[in-house]
XYZ file of C-alpha atoms in Angstrom:
701
model
C 290.139 75.390 -19.746
C 293.018 77.135 -17.839
C 294.111 73.662 -15.662
C 295.806 70.377 -16.094
C 294.124 66.995 -15.240
C 294.992 63.732 -15.357
C 291.619 62.128 -15.388
C 288.306 60.654 -16.644
C 284.962 60.264 -15.679
C 281.094 60.897 -16.464
C 278.085 62.587 -14.825
C 274.949 63.279 -16.226
C 272.223 65.193 -15.336
C 268.315 64.193 -15.668
C 266.251 65.667 -17.833
C 262.906 66.532 -16.880
C 260.100 64.553 -17.784
C 257.872 67.510 -17.646
C 258.018 71.349 -17.965
C 257.136 73.763 -15.788
C 255.227 77.345 -16.819
C 255.019 78.687 -13.581
C 254.912 78.598 -9.707
C 250.853 78.074 -9.500
C 249.766 75.606 -12.840
C 251.251 72.357 -14.134
C 251.931 72.980 -17.947
C 250.291 70.510 -20.444
C 252.949 68.412 -20.885
C 252.659 67.790 -17.287
C 249.633 66.399 -17.400
C 250.525 64.136 -20.501
C 253.281 62.429 -18.659
C 251.094 61.829 -15.340
C 249.614 59.257 -17.647
C 246.612 60.686 -19.917
C 244.996 63.370 -17.011
C 243.313 66.044 -18.096
C 244.051 69.816 -17.621
C 241.282 70.868 -15.061
C 242.268 67.445 -13.105
C 245.724 68.567 -12.415
C 245.305 72.265 -11.856
C 244.451 72.835 -8.796
C 247.064 74.837 -6.877
C 250.459 73.265 -7.923
C 253.515 74.696 -6.841
C 256.801 73.386 -8.073
C 260.230 74.230 -6.252
C 262.673 76.159 -8.661
C 266.465 76.045 -8.981
C 268.827 78.236 -8.537
C 271.343 80.055 -11.353
C 273.428 76.776 -10.816
C 271.469 74.818 -12.909
C 273.715 71.959 -13.639
C 274.546 71.311 -9.624
C 270.754 72.144 -8.236
C 269.864 69.129 -10.978
C 266.883 67.919 -8.430
C 264.315 71.383 -9.031
C 262.246 69.115 -11.218
C 262.221 66.127 -8.676
C 259.983 67.990 -6.564
C 256.239 68.547 -6.851
C 253.480 70.267 -4.654
C 249.837 70.199 -5.150
C 247.088 71.935 -3.132
C 244.490 69.163 -4.663
C 241.524 70.807 -2.415
C 238.155 68.317 -2.121
C 237.650 67.446 -5.365
C 240.658 65.460 -5.489
C 241.648 63.849 -9.234
C 244.559 62.354 -10.620
C 248.232 64.481 -10.196
C 251.545 64.154 -12.536
C 254.541 63.034 -10.341
C 258.474 63.384 -11.671
C 259.756 60.507 -13.777
C 256.210 59.729 -14.966
C 254.829 58.695 -11.862
C 250.955 59.618 -11.104
C 248.852 60.085 -8.017
C 244.801 59.432 -7.783
C 243.439 61.159 -4.442
C 239.677 60.913 -3.856
C 237.024 63.464 -3.109
C 237.242 64.234 0.412
C 240.207 63.768 1.136
C 241.957 66.959 1.990
C 240.712 70.694 2.665
C 241.257 73.564 0.720
C 244.890 74.511 2.372
C 245.853 71.125 2.746
C 248.765 70.255 0.957
C 250.832 67.331 -0.999
C 254.726 66.881 -1.751
C 256.519 63.885 -3.948
C 259.971 64.161 -4.239
C 262.038 61.928 -5.869
C 265.996 61.635 -4.526
C 268.461 62.702 -6.804
C 271.145 60.466 -7.685
C 273.428 62.597 -5.176
C 271.024 61.995 -2.608
C 270.218 58.134 -2.594
C 272.738 57.776 0.203
C 270.129 59.117 2.284
C 267.160 56.972 2.080
C 268.141 53.760 0.300
C 267.303 50.580 2.090
C 269.448 47.901 3.348
C 268.764 44.887 1.079
C 269.907 40.979 1.239
C 272.498 40.267 -2.195
C 269.472 38.732 -4.009
C 267.604 41.798 -3.836
C 268.192 44.651 -6.500
C 266.576 48.599 -6.804
C 265.093 49.111 -10.218
C 263.436 52.430 -9.393
C 263.754 56.056 -8.129
C 263.184 56.391 -4.704
C 259.881 58.101 -4.278
C 258.892 60.482 -0.779
C 255.614 61.488 0.018
C 254.308 63.794 2.475
C 251.201 65.486 3.604
C 249.784 68.246 6.032
C 247.017 65.887 6.772
C 248.475 63.250 9.055
C 246.796 60.372 9.091
C 244.869 60.005 6.067
C 241.154 59.808 6.310
C 241.229 57.653 3.097
C 243.154 55.440 0.582
C 245.089 56.721 -1.914
C 246.676 54.969 -5.184
C 250.352 55.730 -6.136
C 251.930 54.625 -9.970
C 255.616 54.096 -9.611
C 257.523 53.414 -12.462
C 260.255 51.421 -12.615
C 263.433 50.455 -15.185
C 262.456 47.309 -16.972
C 264.163 44.109 -16.237
C 264.457 40.626 -17.240
C 260.886 39.371 -15.837
C 261.327 35.307 -16.763
C 263.247 34.983 -13.739
C 262.630 37.543 -11.840
C 259.709 39.172 -10.188
C 258.696 42.897 -8.736
C 258.332 43.991 -5.429
C 257.514 47.172 -3.742
C 258.965 48.248 0.008
C 257.911 51.002 1.588
C 259.101 53.172 4.593
C 255.873 54.911 6.644
C 256.406 58.400 7.864
C 256.457 57.496 11.188
C 258.341 54.512 11.012
C 261.996 53.485 10.931
C 261.768 49.866 9.355
C 261.163 49.177 5.511
C 258.385 46.699 5.238
C 256.901 44.514 1.696
C 254.163 46.830 1.011
C 253.202 44.888 -2.492
C 250.844 46.203 -5.373
C 247.129 46.302 -6.626
C 248.222 45.481 -10.333
C 251.649 46.095 -12.369
C 251.814 47.513 -16.063
C 254.267 48.469 -18.338
C 257.481 49.211 -16.303
C 254.792 50.535 -13.694
C 253.311 49.273 -10.305
C 250.299 50.724 -8.566
C 249.678 50.449 -5.046
C 246.758 51.587 -2.590
C 248.212 53.250 0.637
C 246.478 54.651 3.556
C 249.598 56.009 4.804
C 252.555 57.915 3.376
C 256.104 57.742 3.188
C 259.369 56.293 1.688
C 258.393 54.226 -1.314
C 260.987 51.907 -3.873
C 260.415 48.841 -6.228
C 262.916 46.168 -6.352
C 263.618 42.736 -7.448
C 264.281 39.466 -6.236
C 264.620 36.181 -8.205
C 261.644 33.986 -8.918
C 261.180 31.427 -6.146
C 258.836 28.165 -6.362
C 257.789 26.380 -3.124
C 256.385 22.910 -3.004
C 255.616 20.592 -0.154
C 257.586 17.161 0.469
C 255.776 14.579 2.833
C 257.352 11.120 4.041
C 255.154 9.795 1.373
C 257.631 11.053 -1.140
C 256.637 12.984 -4.389
C 257.261 13.844 -7.500
C 257.456 18.061 -8.356
C 257.611 18.678 -12.286
C 258.729 22.534 -11.774
C 256.421 25.656 -13.157
C 259.261 27.638 -13.623
C 261.244 25.183 -16.015
C 259.396 22.214 -17.567
C 263.121 20.941 -17.904
C 263.103 20.051 -14.043
C 261.700 17.914 -11.739
C 262.701 16.434 -8.491
C 261.582 13.093 -7.194
C 261.489 12.222 -3.617
C 261.522 8.638 -2.691
C 259.194 7.434 -0.043
C 260.856 7.777 3.592
C 263.650 9.932 2.143
C 263.217 12.031 4.967
C 261.260 11.650 8.625
C 259.162 14.897 8.723
C 257.429 16.722 6.177
C 258.876 20.089 4.836
C 258.892 22.646 1.695
C 261.389 22.520 -1.086
C 262.253 25.372 -3.205
C 263.271 25.822 -6.684
C 265.430 28.966 -7.739
C 266.968 30.055 -10.924
C 269.903 32.562 -11.547
C 270.947 32.449 -15.058
C 274.249 32.861 -16.901
C 273.724 35.193 -19.753
C 276.621 34.930 -22.750
C 278.262 37.761 -22.113
C 279.178 36.922 -18.230
C 280.305 33.655 -19.521
C 282.651 35.285 -22.192
C 283.722 37.935 -19.507
C 284.390 35.143 -17.126
C 286.813 33.542 -19.503
C 288.273 36.656 -20.572
C 289.292 37.578 -17.019
C 290.180 34.196 -16.023
C 291.682 32.093 -18.595
C 293.638 29.710 -16.410
C 290.280 28.678 -14.774
C 287.982 28.543 -17.623
C 290.316 26.963 -20.295
C 288.374 23.503 -20.565
C 284.679 25.027 -19.996
C 282.629 25.435 -23.103
C 279.210 25.983 -22.230
C 277.212 25.970 -18.857
C 273.306 26.208 -17.875
C 271.797 28.366 -14.950
C 272.462 28.236 -11.618
C 269.704 26.445 -10.168
C 269.064 26.471 -6.567
C 267.043 23.480 -4.811
C 266.220 24.597 -1.161
C 265.109 22.884 1.273
C 263.483 24.608 4.289
C 265.925 22.418 6.869
C 268.663 21.600 5.526
C 269.257 17.701 5.641
C 271.199 14.395 4.192
C 268.185 12.133 2.863
C 268.188 8.901 4.058
C 267.382 7.323 0.464
C 268.409 9.251 -2.903
C 266.266 12.088 -4.646
C 266.564 12.014 -8.184
C 266.725 15.596 -10.093
C 266.522 16.344 -13.720
C 268.079 19.387 -15.253
C 268.259 20.913 -18.545
C 271.371 20.748 -20.592
C 273.323 23.521 -21.718
C 271.214 25.259 -24.750
C 272.350 24.169 -27.846
C 273.467 20.614 -26.544
C 271.716 17.728 -27.590
C 272.769 14.241 -26.042
C 271.230 10.889 -27.351
C 272.850 8.861 -25.450
C 276.235 8.707 -22.791
C 278.376 11.813 -22.856
C 281.339 12.055 -20.847
C 281.752 15.589 -21.489
C 279.154 16.379 -19.905
C 278.826 17.135 -15.839
C 276.684 18.168 -13.203
C 278.324 20.223 -10.259
C 276.927 21.075 -7.104
C 277.772 23.713 -4.143
C 278.994 21.999 -0.532
C 280.977 23.709 2.447
C 284.493 23.096 0.497
C 283.295 24.951 -2.526
C 281.960 23.237 -6.057
C 282.311 19.537 -6.718
C 281.570 17.134 -9.212
C 278.396 15.215 -8.153
C 279.314 11.402 -8.243
C 276.365 9.380 -9.936
C 275.819 7.877 -12.919
C 273.934 9.987 -15.338
C 270.865 9.550 -17.278
C 270.449 11.982 -20.493
C 267.752 12.403 -22.804
C 267.754 14.521 -25.720
C 267.733 17.856 -23.730
C 267.767 16.595 -19.669
C 269.848 14.975 -17.492
C 269.194 13.001 -14.614
C 271.030 11.937 -11.439
C 270.758 10.743 -8.057
C 271.791 12.721 -4.782
C 271.511 12.658 -0.734
C 271.329 16.524 -0.215
C 270.058 19.524 -2.029
C 272.092 22.304 -3.061
C 272.941 24.682 -5.932
C 273.823 22.802 -9.602
C 274.887 23.916 -12.516
C 275.174 21.309 -15.629
C 278.220 22.106 -17.492
C 279.833 20.933 -21.197
C 283.967 20.277 -21.121
C 286.688 19.723 -23.374
C 287.171 15.706 -24.101
C 288.185 14.429 -20.893
C 288.519 17.364 -18.899
C 285.592 17.168 -16.662
C 287.647 17.800 -13.653
C 288.572 21.077 -14.304
C 285.189 22.251 -14.215
C 284.678 22.818 -10.546
C 287.328 26.172 -10.473
C 285.268 27.469 -13.673
C 282.043 26.658 -11.961
C 283.844 29.082 -8.390
C 284.827 31.539 -11.381
C 281.099 31.747 -12.883
C 279.618 32.562 -9.645
C 281.464 35.114 -8.364
C 281.829 36.566 -11.418
C 278.130 36.304 -13.145
C 277.118 39.460 -11.077
C 279.558 41.892 -12.081
C 280.358 43.559 -15.278
C 283.435 45.384 -16.163
C 282.979 49.089 -15.066
C 284.933 52.126 -14.512
C 285.071 54.708 -12.025
C 285.628 58.650 -13.139
C 285.679 61.883 -12.087
C 284.747 65.013 -13.668
C 285.981 68.817 -12.917
C 284.154 71.946 -14.238
C 286.323 74.944 -13.074
C 284.465 78.415 -13.244
C 286.072 81.542 -12.389
C 284.614 81.763 -8.654
C 282.925 78.333 -8.727
C 284.527 74.364 -8.875
C 282.418 71.592 -9.228
C 283.265 67.876 -8.412
C 281.678 64.851 -9.831
C 282.254 61.084 -9.000
C 280.356 58.236 -10.961
C 280.374 54.608 -11.360
C 279.046 53.308 -14.193
C 279.806 50.291 -16.630
C 282.395 50.388 -19.547
C 280.176 50.307 -21.972
C 278.424 53.700 -21.197
C 282.171 55.522 -20.409
C 282.665 57.255 -24.172
C 279.415 58.221 -24.215
C 279.001 59.963 -21.100
C 282.934 61.650 -21.664
C 281.222 63.416 -24.461
C 278.381 64.419 -23.359
C 279.781 65.984 -20.186
C 282.614 67.535 -22.399
C 279.776 69.463 -24.088
C 278.735 70.589 -20.641
C 282.175 71.766 -19.970
C 283.521 68.982 -17.441
C 287.142 67.662 -18.047
C 287.124 63.891 -17.721
C 289.821 63.215 -14.991
C 291.428 59.628 -15.263
C 291.897 57.415 -12.296
C 295.032 55.482 -11.065
C 295.012 51.924 -9.601
C 297.108 52.027 -5.733
C 298.516 49.687 -4.002
C 298.731 49.895 -0.213
C 301.832 49.035 1.652
C 300.540 47.064 4.900
C 299.863 48.963 7.996
C 299.576 52.416 6.094
C 296.659 54.771 6.420
C 295.207 55.229 2.822
C 293.088 58.561 3.760
C 295.992 60.188 5.646
C 298.056 62.990 3.399
C 301.727 61.288 3.865
C 304.508 63.627 5.308
C 307.249 65.331 3.059
C 309.781 63.466 5.146
C 308.054 60.236 4.515
C 308.721 57.726 1.526
C 305.579 57.190 -0.669
C 303.118 54.647 0.609
C 301.348 54.560 -2.937
C 302.179 52.981 -6.062
C 300.552 54.176 -9.316
C 299.987 52.201 -12.532
C 298.140 51.903 -15.612
C 294.438 51.340 -14.523
C 293.179 47.752 -15.753
C 289.751 47.093 -16.216
C 287.348 47.317 -12.781
C 284.845 44.667 -12.161
C 281.357 46.260 -10.633
C 278.168 44.859 -9.186
C 275.166 46.013 -7.656
C 275.422 47.499 -4.425
C 279.031 48.336 -4.516
C 280.273 51.128 -2.511
C 283.635 53.039 -2.117
C 284.578 54.998 0.724
C 286.607 58.499 -0.687
C 288.395 61.218 0.612
C 289.657 64.341 -0.818
C 293.175 65.155 0.380
C 296.274 67.577 -0.389
C 295.856 70.842 -1.182
C 291.873 70.831 -2.014
C 289.283 70.554 0.051
C 285.223 70.224 -0.032
C 283.098 73.362 0.869
C 281.687 73.003 4.119
C 278.290 73.477 2.680
C 278.391 70.146 0.844
C 277.417 66.889 2.506
C 280.930 65.266 2.148
C 281.524 65.296 6.006
C 277.909 63.494 6.485
C 278.446 60.782 4.631
C 281.419 59.716 1.932
C 280.716 56.836 0.342
C 279.719 56.341 -3.413
C 277.664 53.731 -4.284
C 276.624 51.894 -7.550
C 273.253 51.378 -8.356
C 272.954 48.369 -11.547
C 269.621 49.074 -12.617
C 269.361 52.606 -12.593
C 270.755 55.193 -14.913
C 273.581 57.025 -12.968
C 275.276 56.697 -9.880
C 277.423 59.645 -8.849
C 278.011 62.136 -6.237
C 278.541 65.657 -6.516
C 280.453 68.762 -4.634
C 281.736 72.120 -4.904
C 285.653 72.030 -4.135
C 287.976 74.857 -3.195
C 291.637 75.321 -2.273
C 292.992 74.364 1.353
C 294.687 77.539 1.841
C 294.366 81.162 0.292
C 298.291 81.011 -1.376
C 297.912 82.296 -5.170
C 299.547 79.131 -6.714
C 299.285 75.957 -8.445
C 297.869 73.856 -6.688
C 297.483 69.605 -6.731
C 295.184 67.410 -4.941
C 293.726 64.107 -5.090
C 290.671 62.078 -4.459
C 291.388 58.375 -2.914
C 288.581 56.048 -3.583
C 288.737 51.946 -1.221
C 286.225 49.551 -1.855
C 284.386 48.490 1.274
C 283.059 44.745 2.175
C 285.220 43.014 -0.361
C 287.005 40.228 0.440
C 288.292 39.225 -3.296
C 292.095 40.450 -2.827
C 292.904 41.194 -6.519
C 289.238 42.711 -6.948
C 289.891 44.554 -4.089
C 293.224 46.154 -5.225
C 291.932 46.606 -9.004
C 289.353 48.719 -7.690
C 290.960 51.113 -5.191
C 292.223 53.884 -6.995
C 293.143 57.520 -6.935
C 292.588 60.094 -8.791
C 295.229 63.011 -9.346
C 293.516 67.015 -9.935
C 296.080 69.482 -10.762
C 294.785 73.081 -11.129
C 297.331 75.813 -13.047
C 298.314 79.165 -11.185
C 296.072 81.560 -13.323
C 293.176 79.411 -12.354
C 293.789 79.750 -8.866
C 294.374 83.481 -9.345
C 291.200 84.037 -11.327
C 289.345 82.310 -7.942
C 290.770 84.441 -5.437
C 290.155 87.950 -7.586
C 288.061 90.087 -5.988
C 284.478 90.587 -8.040
C 284.454 94.185 -9.688
C 281.892 96.284 -7.517
C 281.328 99.896 -9.680
C 281.611 102.925 -8.083
C 278.208 104.898 -7.902
C 277.894 108.424 -9.046
C 278.243 111.460 -7.149
C 275.017 113.039 -6.744
C 274.480 116.399 -8.949
C 273.624 119.334 -6.907
C 270.709 121.108 -8.269
C 270.011 124.505 -8.671
C 267.473 125.877 -6.665
C 264.718 128.068 -8.631
C 264.412 131.381 -7.319
C 261.004 132.187 -9.114
C 259.322 129.544 -6.914
C 260.158 131.041 -3.435
C 258.907 134.111 -4.816
C 255.123 132.878 -5.787
C 252.370 133.095 -3.242
C 251.522 129.979 -1.426
C 248.319 129.040 -1.452
C 246.135 126.863 1.222
C 245.035 123.520 0.066
C 241.148 122.693 0.669
C 240.680 119.986 3.264
C 238.612 117.630 1.941
C 234.901 117.320 3.347
C 234.470 114.409 5.890
C 231.819 111.906 4.604
C 228.798 111.715 6.605
C 228.062 107.958 7.699
C 224.588 107.339 8.189
C 223.627 104.677 11.181
C 221.223 102.085 10.989
C 219.420 100.538 13.568
C 220.367 97.185 14.364
C 218.783 93.999 13.081
C 216.388 91.921 15.583
C 217.988 88.730 16.334
C 214.918 86.413 14.525
C 215.775 88.086 11.454
C 219.416 87.431 11.692
C 218.833 83.787 12.507
C 216.511 83.870 9.427
C 219.123 85.205 6.980
C 221.826 82.716 8.000
C 219.819 79.570 7.928
C 220.865 77.603 5.035
C 218.574 74.884 3.807
C 221.349 72.673 2.170
C 222.117 69.370 4.822
C 225.370 69.218 6.600
C 228.053 66.729 4.335
C 229.222 63.835 6.935
C 232.282 62.284 5.811
C 231.656 58.625 6.561
C 235.366 57.120 7.914
C 236.286 53.373 6.293
C 235.584 50.956 8.995
C 238.554 49.905 10.564
C 238.413 45.795 9.707
C 238.398 47.095 6.116
C 242.201 48.844 6.834
C 244.982 47.254 5.075
C 246.396 45.717 8.021
C 243.167 44.090 8.322
C 242.783 42.732 5.445
C 246.379 41.431 5.682
C 245.577 39.588 8.654
C 241.992 38.052 7.358
C 243.608 36.912 4.081
C 245.987 34.443 5.893
C 242.920 33.415 7.551
C 240.590 32.386 4.454
C 243.197 31.045 1.829
C 240.250 30.279 -0.602
C 240.066 33.500 -1.969
C 238.655 32.331 -5.738
C 235.833 31.119 -3.242
C 235.630 34.262 -1.341
C 235.419 36.304 -4.542
C 232.791 34.361 -5.890
C 230.291 34.862 -2.676
C 231.496 38.927 -3.174
C 229.834 39.207 -6.608
C 233.003 40.126 -8.226
C 232.749 40.068 -12.062
C 233.680 36.393 -13.059
C 235.913 38.011 -15.736
C 238.245 39.736 -12.631
C 238.200 36.823 -10.780
C 239.537 34.898 -13.769
C 242.349 37.493 -14.222
C 243.318 37.466 -10.483
C 243.560 33.691 -10.832
C 245.891 33.721 -13.670
C 248.112 36.898 -12.330
C 248.382 34.750 -9.403
C 249.356 31.535 -11.460
C 252.109 33.357 -13.285
C 253.804 35.456 -10.329
C 253.339 32.682 -7.968
C 251.746 34.038 -5.673
C 250.931 32.232 -1.947
C 246.929 31.609 -1.484
C 247.285 34.258 1.464
C 248.619 36.794 -1.508
C 245.945 36.171 -3.451
C 242.969 36.633 -0.802
C 244.705 40.117 0.141
C 244.580 41.398 -3.717
C 240.912 39.935 -4.120
C 239.548 41.770 -0.708
C 241.559 45.132 -2.096
C 240.088 45.117 -5.448
C 236.388 44.485 -3.758
C 237.009 47.340 -1.175
C 238.005 49.627 -4.036
C 234.475 48.595 -5.731
C 232.445 49.421 -2.327
C 230.494 52.791 -2.246
C 229.799 52.479 1.459
C 232.973 51.379 3.003
C 231.308 51.165 6.630
C 228.335 49.023 8.141
C 227.523 47.844 3.946
C 230.769 46.765 3.018
C 231.161 44.627 6.348
C 227.934 43.163 5.743
C 228.763 41.916 2.682
C 232.039 40.796 3.865
C 230.555 38.647 6.589
C 227.458 37.252 4.724
C 230.035 36.373 2.430
C 232.118 34.184 5.201
C 229.109 32.836 6.451
C 227.616 31.273 3.189
C 231.617 29.933 2.852
C 231.267 28.330 6.192
C 233.047 30.546 7.768
C 230.473 31.264 10.651
C 233.180 31.801 13.542
C 235.409 34.025 11.413
C 232.292 36.362 10.460
C 231.223 36.721 13.619
C 234.558 38.197 14.593
C 234.439 40.510 11.624
C 231.623 41.981 13.021
C 232.369 42.246 16.607
C 235.370 44.308 16.042
C 233.765 46.208 13.696
C 231.152 46.916 16.181
C 234.324 47.761 19.015
C 235.439 50.353 16.229
C 238.821 47.833 16.514
C 240.994 46.633 13.813
C 241.197 43.099 12.788
C 244.990 42.050 14.677
C 245.868 38.422 14.678
C 245.311 38.390 18.580
C 241.686 38.463 17.431
C 241.617 35.111 15.791
C 243.884 33.620 18.361
C 241.245 31.140 20.125
C 240.046 30.170 16.740
C 242.824 29.343 13.995
C 246.228 29.327 13.215
C 247.021 31.564 10.485
C 247.209 29.965 7.053
C 250.776 30.211 5.321
């Protein structure tokens, strides 16, 4: 490699999940990746995007598939192990459906803005069709990357093709690292996860609530602790042992007296208040700590407006729990300190909270300098993956470029190249360990003697995002010299973190990647390509013997005689074109059975399991839905919605017959008014909107 570089970084090219035989068929391996699909079910006119000769840059060729399913429908494989189930009679012969997974370098175009507690755990799937809107619902199976499920729950978000807002789509069922959803509209879909939240009601009469999310947590509200009823939520944010060790390594001063800590336990009332009478809270002790009597080394800390503070209360210990009284509910954590050092725990709790979602990471760059093409890859990754990525990329011909930490002077522009007569405004240091967290992003710029090719998306977006729960987070570009001078050149990629208030963290994450390319490589870039000269055509000698030969006239072929037939009478034509086959009439689904209608109906009928009995669903299905609702902490309205979706899938007649079954079930439950409204809206061919039920009910929350 004829260039010098000061650099380190990594880029991984995704490996296709299935092989493609040609433009018109899908291979047998593709059918297996779709989830036990037969070849005859997925061989209906499938066309797949094929990459160019720049294979390692156009790495998204295998991430796009297009099918022409025809009238039969069937099961179709999607990129990265997804699956698409299309019903019969949905598409015509010429209709197509396309699915594309956003490559890591293109995620910035699609990903949603999420709150800090929600994280992306799947690739971004975009589905489009020539048929709009869909006449029937389709089933999509989206895989996601494995997460810790004890304290987190899966959700599916979507953005419909004709809308701009992301909404919670929900799903029918969850299997091994995949979710299945039924939709009647196409768009962009993504799987996320949030911490599990357990909600319970509190009345002025008080209550004792034992949490299901952890058997060591309970809250006792005395009578008249608050004048009005409210809801309270319990949420657990675990602190892994490696995060505790990392906090001790990077902040030894604040955590010197900390030994062990429990999870962060949030007790969140719907209306923040100070209770008139103290509330009794029971929390678990740190793992491995057992107390048989009073222990001065155990302390409970709470998060207040002024930061973390010790709970000023008398502790009551059991072997595995501690109980205390408080007049306000907030975030708590139980910690063990060194003897007589409890007062040093609040700074340690602050450090743990700040660093719990962080990990050691690195921002890296890779260069591949071919004779006429220069490739640049920027990537953010955990430090544990750095060595393997560097080795893998070196085998692909990429050079790792080492970053340099930059200290900026106040009032200077980090992204502008300093003039030659000015003093340099950057001080380069040996790069320390960088801490990164999910959703972190940097703004970067390419300066000095190199620039980004105009065909790249550099000008559209200049941000590098880190997705902690996805395999890769990178951006890739084609770079070139800024001028036509054939000399040694140098350039830099400056990265500045966005949205970080911690001054030390921001300094450690502000860096520059310096690139030096020697003169020989630059000359090879500008060297004109060799074009071989075309040989001059040889003059053929004229054969005079041919000129002396007599010329014979060619016989003209006889023109065939076209026989004339008498036109057939109209009666004969009508008899020949008449068919005995009955016309096929495709019945559309009733509007009161659409997804939006069933969601609005579920809010008014919280007795989902009772409704399932009256809809004659199998007992095993009802039991499974019930246990699934308990394990996932679903609300009653969500349970009813899942039951209605399952029942609709089982119905063969999704018009009058299904509506009659639904109204009869509602009448059997004593919901005569709701049944009448459902029947009237079906008769008027309208959906069940919230306005239809406003005169009778208030939706169940």
